[in-house]
mmCIF file of N, CA and C in Angstrom:
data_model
loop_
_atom_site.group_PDB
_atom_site.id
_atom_site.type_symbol
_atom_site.label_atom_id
_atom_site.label_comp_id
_atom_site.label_asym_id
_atom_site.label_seq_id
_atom_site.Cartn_x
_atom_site.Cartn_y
_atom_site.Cartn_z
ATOM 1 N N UNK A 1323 6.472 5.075 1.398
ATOM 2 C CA UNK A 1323 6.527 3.867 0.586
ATOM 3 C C UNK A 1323 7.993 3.534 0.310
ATOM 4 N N UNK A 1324 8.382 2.198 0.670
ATOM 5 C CA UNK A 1324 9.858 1.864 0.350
ATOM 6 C C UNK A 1324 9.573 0.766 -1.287
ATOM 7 N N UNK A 1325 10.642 0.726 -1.647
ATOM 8 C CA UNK A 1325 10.797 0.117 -2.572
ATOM 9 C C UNK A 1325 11.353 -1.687 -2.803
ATOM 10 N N UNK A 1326 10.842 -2.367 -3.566
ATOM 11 C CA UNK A 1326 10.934 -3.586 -3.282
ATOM 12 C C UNK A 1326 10.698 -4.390 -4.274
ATOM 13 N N UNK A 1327 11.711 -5.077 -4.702
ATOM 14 C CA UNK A 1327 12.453 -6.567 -5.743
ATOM 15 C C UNK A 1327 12.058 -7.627 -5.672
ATOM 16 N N UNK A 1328 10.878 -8.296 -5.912
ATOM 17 C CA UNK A 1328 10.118 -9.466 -5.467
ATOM 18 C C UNK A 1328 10.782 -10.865 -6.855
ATOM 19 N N UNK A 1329 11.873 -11.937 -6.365
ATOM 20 C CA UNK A 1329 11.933 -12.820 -6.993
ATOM 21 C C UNK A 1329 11.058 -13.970 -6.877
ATOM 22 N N UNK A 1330 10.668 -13.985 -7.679
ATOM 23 C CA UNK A 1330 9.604 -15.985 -7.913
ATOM 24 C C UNK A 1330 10.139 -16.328 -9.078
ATOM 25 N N UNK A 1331 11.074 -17.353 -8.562
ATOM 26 C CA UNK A 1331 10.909 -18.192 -9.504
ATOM 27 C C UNK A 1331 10.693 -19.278 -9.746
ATOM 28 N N UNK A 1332 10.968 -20.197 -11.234
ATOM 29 C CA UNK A 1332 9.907 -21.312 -11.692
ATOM 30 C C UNK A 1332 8.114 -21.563 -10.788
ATOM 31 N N UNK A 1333 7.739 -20.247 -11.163
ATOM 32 C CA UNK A 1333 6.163 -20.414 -11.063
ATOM 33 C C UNK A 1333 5.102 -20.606 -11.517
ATOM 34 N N UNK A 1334 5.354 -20.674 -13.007
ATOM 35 C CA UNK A 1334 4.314 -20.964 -14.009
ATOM 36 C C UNK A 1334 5.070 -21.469 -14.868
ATOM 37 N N UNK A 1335 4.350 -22.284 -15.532
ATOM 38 C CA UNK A 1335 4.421 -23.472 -16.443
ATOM 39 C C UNK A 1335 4.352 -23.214 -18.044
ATOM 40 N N UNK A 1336 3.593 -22.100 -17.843
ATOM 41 C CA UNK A 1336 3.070 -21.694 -19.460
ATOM 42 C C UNK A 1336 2.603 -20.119 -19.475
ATOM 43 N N UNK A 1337 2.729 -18.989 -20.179
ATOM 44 C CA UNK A 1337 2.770 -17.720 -20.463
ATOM 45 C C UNK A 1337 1.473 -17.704 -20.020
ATOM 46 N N UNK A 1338 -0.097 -18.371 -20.365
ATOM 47 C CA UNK A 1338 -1.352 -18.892 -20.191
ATOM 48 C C UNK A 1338 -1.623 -18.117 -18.175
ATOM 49 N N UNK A 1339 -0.464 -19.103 -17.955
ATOM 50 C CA UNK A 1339 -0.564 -19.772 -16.239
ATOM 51 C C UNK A 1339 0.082 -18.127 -15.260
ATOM 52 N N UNK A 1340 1.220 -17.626 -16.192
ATOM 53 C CA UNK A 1340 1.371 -16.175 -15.873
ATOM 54 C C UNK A 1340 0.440 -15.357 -15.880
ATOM 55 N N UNK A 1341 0.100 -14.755 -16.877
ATOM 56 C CA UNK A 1341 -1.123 -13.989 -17.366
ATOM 57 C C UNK A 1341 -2.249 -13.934 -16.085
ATOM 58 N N UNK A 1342 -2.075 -15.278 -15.870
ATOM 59 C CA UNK A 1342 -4.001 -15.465 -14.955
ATOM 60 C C UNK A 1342 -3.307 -15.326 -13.469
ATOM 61 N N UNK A 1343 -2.121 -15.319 -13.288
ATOM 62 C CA UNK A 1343 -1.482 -14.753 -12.120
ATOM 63 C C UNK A 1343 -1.336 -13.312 -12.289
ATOM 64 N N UNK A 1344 -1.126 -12.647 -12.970
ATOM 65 C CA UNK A 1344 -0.908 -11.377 -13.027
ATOM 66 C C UNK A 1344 -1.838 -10.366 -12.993
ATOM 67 N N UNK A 1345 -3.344 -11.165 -13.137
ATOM 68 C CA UNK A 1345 -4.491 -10.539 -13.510
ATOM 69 C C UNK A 1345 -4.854 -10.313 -12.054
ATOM 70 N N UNK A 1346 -4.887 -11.667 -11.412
ATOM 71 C CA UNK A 1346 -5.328 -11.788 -9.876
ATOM 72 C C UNK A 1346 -4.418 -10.862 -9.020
ATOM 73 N N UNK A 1347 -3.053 -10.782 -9.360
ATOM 74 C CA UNK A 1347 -2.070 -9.935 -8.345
ATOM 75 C C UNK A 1347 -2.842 -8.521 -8.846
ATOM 76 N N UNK A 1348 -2.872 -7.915 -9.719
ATOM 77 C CA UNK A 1348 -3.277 -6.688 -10.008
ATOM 78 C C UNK A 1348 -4.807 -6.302 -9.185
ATOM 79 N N UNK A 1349 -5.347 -7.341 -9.660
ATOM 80 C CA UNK A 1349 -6.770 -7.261 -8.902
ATOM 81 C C UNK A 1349 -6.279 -6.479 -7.250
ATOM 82 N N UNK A 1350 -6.051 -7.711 -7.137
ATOM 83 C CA UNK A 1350 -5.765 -7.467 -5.265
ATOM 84 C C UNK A 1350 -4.684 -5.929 -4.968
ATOM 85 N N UNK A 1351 -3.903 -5.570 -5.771
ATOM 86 C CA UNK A 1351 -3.170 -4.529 -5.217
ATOM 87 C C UNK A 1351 -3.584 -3.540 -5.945
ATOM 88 N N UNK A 1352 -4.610 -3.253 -6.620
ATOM 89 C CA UNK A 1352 -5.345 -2.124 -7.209
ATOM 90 C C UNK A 1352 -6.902 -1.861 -6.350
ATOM 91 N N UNK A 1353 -7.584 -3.233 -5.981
ATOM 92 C CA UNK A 1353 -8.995 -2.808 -5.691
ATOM 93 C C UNK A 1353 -8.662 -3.033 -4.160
ATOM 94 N N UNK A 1354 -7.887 -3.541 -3.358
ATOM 95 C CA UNK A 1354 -8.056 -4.361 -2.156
ATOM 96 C C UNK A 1354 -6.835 -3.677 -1.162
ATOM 97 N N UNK A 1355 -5.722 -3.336 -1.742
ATOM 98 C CA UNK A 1355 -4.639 -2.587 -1.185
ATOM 99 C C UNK A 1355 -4.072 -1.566 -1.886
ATOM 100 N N UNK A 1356 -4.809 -0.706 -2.427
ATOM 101 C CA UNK A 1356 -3.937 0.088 -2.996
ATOM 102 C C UNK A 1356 -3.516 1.122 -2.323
ATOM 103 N N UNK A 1357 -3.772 1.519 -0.850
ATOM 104 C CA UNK A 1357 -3.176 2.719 -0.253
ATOM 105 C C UNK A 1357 -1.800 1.494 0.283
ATOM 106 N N UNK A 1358 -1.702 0.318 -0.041
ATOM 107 C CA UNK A 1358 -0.431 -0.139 1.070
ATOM 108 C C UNK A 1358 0.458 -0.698 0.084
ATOM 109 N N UNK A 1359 0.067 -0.408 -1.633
ATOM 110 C CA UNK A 1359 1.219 -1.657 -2.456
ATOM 111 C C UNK A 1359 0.653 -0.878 -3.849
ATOM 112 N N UNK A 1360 1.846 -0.762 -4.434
ATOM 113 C CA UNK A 1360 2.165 -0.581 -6.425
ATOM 114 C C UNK A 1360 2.850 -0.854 -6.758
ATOM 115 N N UNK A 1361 1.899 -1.637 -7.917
ATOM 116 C CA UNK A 1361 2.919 -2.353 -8.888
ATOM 117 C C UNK A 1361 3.620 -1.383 -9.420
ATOM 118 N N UNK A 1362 5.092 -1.546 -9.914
ATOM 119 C CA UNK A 1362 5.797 -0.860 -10.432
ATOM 120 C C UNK A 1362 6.064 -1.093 -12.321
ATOM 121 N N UNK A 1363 6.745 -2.839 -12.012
ATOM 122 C CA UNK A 1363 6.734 -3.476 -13.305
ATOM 123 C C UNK A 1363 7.406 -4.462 -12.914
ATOM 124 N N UNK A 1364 7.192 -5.756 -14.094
ATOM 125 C CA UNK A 1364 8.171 -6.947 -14.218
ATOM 126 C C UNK A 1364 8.640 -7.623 -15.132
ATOM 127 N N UNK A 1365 9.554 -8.013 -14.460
ATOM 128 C CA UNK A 1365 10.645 -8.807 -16.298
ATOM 129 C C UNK A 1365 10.086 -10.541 -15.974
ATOM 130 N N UNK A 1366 9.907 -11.040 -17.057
ATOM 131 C CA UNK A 1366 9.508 -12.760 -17.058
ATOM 132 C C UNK A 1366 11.457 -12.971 -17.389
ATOM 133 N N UNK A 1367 11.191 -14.183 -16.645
ATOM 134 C CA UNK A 1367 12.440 -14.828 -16.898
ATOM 135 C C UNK A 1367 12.296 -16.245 -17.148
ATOM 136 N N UNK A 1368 12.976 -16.877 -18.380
ATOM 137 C CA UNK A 1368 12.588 -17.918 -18.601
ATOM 138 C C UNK A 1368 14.046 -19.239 -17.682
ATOM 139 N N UNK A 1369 13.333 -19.631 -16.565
ATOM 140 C CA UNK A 1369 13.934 -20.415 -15.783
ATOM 141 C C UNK A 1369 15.064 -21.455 -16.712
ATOM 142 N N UNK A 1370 16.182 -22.208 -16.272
ATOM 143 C CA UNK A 1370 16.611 -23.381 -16.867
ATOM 144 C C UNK A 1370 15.798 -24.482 -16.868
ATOM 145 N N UNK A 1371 14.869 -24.776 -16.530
ATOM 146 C CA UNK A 1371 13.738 -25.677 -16.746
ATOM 147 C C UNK A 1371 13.079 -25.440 -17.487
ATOM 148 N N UNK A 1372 13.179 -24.353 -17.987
ATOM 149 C CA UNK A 1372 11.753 -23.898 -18.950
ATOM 150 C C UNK A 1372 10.772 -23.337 -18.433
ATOM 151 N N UNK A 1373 10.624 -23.281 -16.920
ATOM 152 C CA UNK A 1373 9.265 -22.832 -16.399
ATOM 153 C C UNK A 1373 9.459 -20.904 -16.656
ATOM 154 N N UNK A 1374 8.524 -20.788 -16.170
ATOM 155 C CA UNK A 1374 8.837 -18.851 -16.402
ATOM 156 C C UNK A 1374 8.941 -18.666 -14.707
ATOM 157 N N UNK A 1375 9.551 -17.610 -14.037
ATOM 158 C CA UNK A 1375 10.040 -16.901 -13.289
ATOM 159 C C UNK A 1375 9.770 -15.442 -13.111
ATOM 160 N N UNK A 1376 9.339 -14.846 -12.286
ATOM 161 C CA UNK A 1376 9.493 -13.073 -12.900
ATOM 162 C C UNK A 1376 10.468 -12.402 -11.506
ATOM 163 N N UNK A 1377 10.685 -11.407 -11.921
ATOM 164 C CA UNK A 1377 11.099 -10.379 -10.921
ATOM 165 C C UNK A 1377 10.493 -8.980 -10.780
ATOM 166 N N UNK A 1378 9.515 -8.897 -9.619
ATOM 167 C CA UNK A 1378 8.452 -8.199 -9.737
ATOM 168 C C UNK A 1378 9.443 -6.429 -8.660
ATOM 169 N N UNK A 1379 8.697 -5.409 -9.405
ATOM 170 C CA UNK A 1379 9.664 -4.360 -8.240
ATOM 171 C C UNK A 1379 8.044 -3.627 -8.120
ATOM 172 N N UNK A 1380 8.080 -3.365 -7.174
ATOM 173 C CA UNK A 1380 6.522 -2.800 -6.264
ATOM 174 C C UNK A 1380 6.818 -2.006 -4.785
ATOM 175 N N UNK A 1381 6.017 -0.871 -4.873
ATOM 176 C CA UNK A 1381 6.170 0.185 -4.120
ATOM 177 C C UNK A 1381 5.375 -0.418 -2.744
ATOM 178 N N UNK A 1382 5.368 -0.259 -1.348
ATOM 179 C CA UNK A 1382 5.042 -0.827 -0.268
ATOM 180 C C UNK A 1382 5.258 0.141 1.075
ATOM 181 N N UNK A 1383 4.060 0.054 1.514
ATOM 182 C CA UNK A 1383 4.076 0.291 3.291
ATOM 183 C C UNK A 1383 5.172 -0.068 3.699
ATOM 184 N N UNK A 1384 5.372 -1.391 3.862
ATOM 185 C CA UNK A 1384 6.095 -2.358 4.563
ATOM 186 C C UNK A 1384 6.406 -3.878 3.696
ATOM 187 N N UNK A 1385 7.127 -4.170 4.260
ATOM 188 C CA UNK A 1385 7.675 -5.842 4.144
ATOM 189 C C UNK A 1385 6.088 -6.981 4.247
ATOM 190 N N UNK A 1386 5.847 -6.469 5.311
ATOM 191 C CA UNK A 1386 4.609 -7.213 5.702
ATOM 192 C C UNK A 1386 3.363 -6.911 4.793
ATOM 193 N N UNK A 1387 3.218 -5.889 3.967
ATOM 194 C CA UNK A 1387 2.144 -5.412 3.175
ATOM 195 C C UNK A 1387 2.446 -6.318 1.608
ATOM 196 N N UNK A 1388 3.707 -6.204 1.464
ATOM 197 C CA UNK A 1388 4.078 -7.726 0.240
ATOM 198 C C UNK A 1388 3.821 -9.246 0.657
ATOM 199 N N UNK A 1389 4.092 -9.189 1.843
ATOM 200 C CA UNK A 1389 3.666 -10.593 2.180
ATOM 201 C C UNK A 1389 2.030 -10.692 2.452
ATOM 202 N N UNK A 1390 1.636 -9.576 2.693
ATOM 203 C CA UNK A 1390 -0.280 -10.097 2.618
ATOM 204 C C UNK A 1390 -0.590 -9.927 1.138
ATOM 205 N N UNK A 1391 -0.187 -9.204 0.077
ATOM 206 C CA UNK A 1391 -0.527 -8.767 -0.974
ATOM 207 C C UNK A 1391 -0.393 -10.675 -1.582
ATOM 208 N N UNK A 1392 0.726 -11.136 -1.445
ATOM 209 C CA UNK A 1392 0.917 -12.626 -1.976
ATOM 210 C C UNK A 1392 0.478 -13.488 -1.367
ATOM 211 N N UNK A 1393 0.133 -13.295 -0.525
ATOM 212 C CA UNK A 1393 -1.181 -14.283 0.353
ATOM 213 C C UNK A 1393 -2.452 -14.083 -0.003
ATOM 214 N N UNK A 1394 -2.743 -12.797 -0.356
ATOM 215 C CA UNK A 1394 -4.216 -12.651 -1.189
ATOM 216 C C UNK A 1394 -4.162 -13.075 -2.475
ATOM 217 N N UNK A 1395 -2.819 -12.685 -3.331
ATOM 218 C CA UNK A 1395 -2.900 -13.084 -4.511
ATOM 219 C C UNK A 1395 -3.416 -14.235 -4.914
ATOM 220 N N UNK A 1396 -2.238 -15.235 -3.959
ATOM 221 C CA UNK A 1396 -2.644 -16.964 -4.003
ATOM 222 C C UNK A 1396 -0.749 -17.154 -4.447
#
């Protein structure tokens, strides 16, 4: 497992709009991939727009196992 710094930012609109993203990412990398991806932890960052942002760090197979994990997420 390598290690890995996932930036998104301005992605949600409201703490509400995080939350129900965070629920679904967990879903998927706990019941659906968990021999290929762990969550580690993340900081919210509140964008200059106001939108929220996070910076997610998560344990991984591969490069390619973060990019299906956020394609399942949504």
């Amino acid at each position: 497992m390598k290690l890995y710094a996932i930036r998104r930012p301005m992605g949600w609109k409201t703490p509400e709009d995080l939350a129900e993203a965070a629920a679904t990412s967990a879903r998927v990398g706990d019941n659906e991939m968990s021999s290929d991806i762990r969550w580690i932890r993340s900081y919210v960052v509140i964008e200059a727009n106001g939108t929220l942002g996070t910076i997610c760090i998560y344990e991984a197979s591969s490069a390619e196992k973060i990019r299906e994990h956020a394609e399942r997420a949504g």
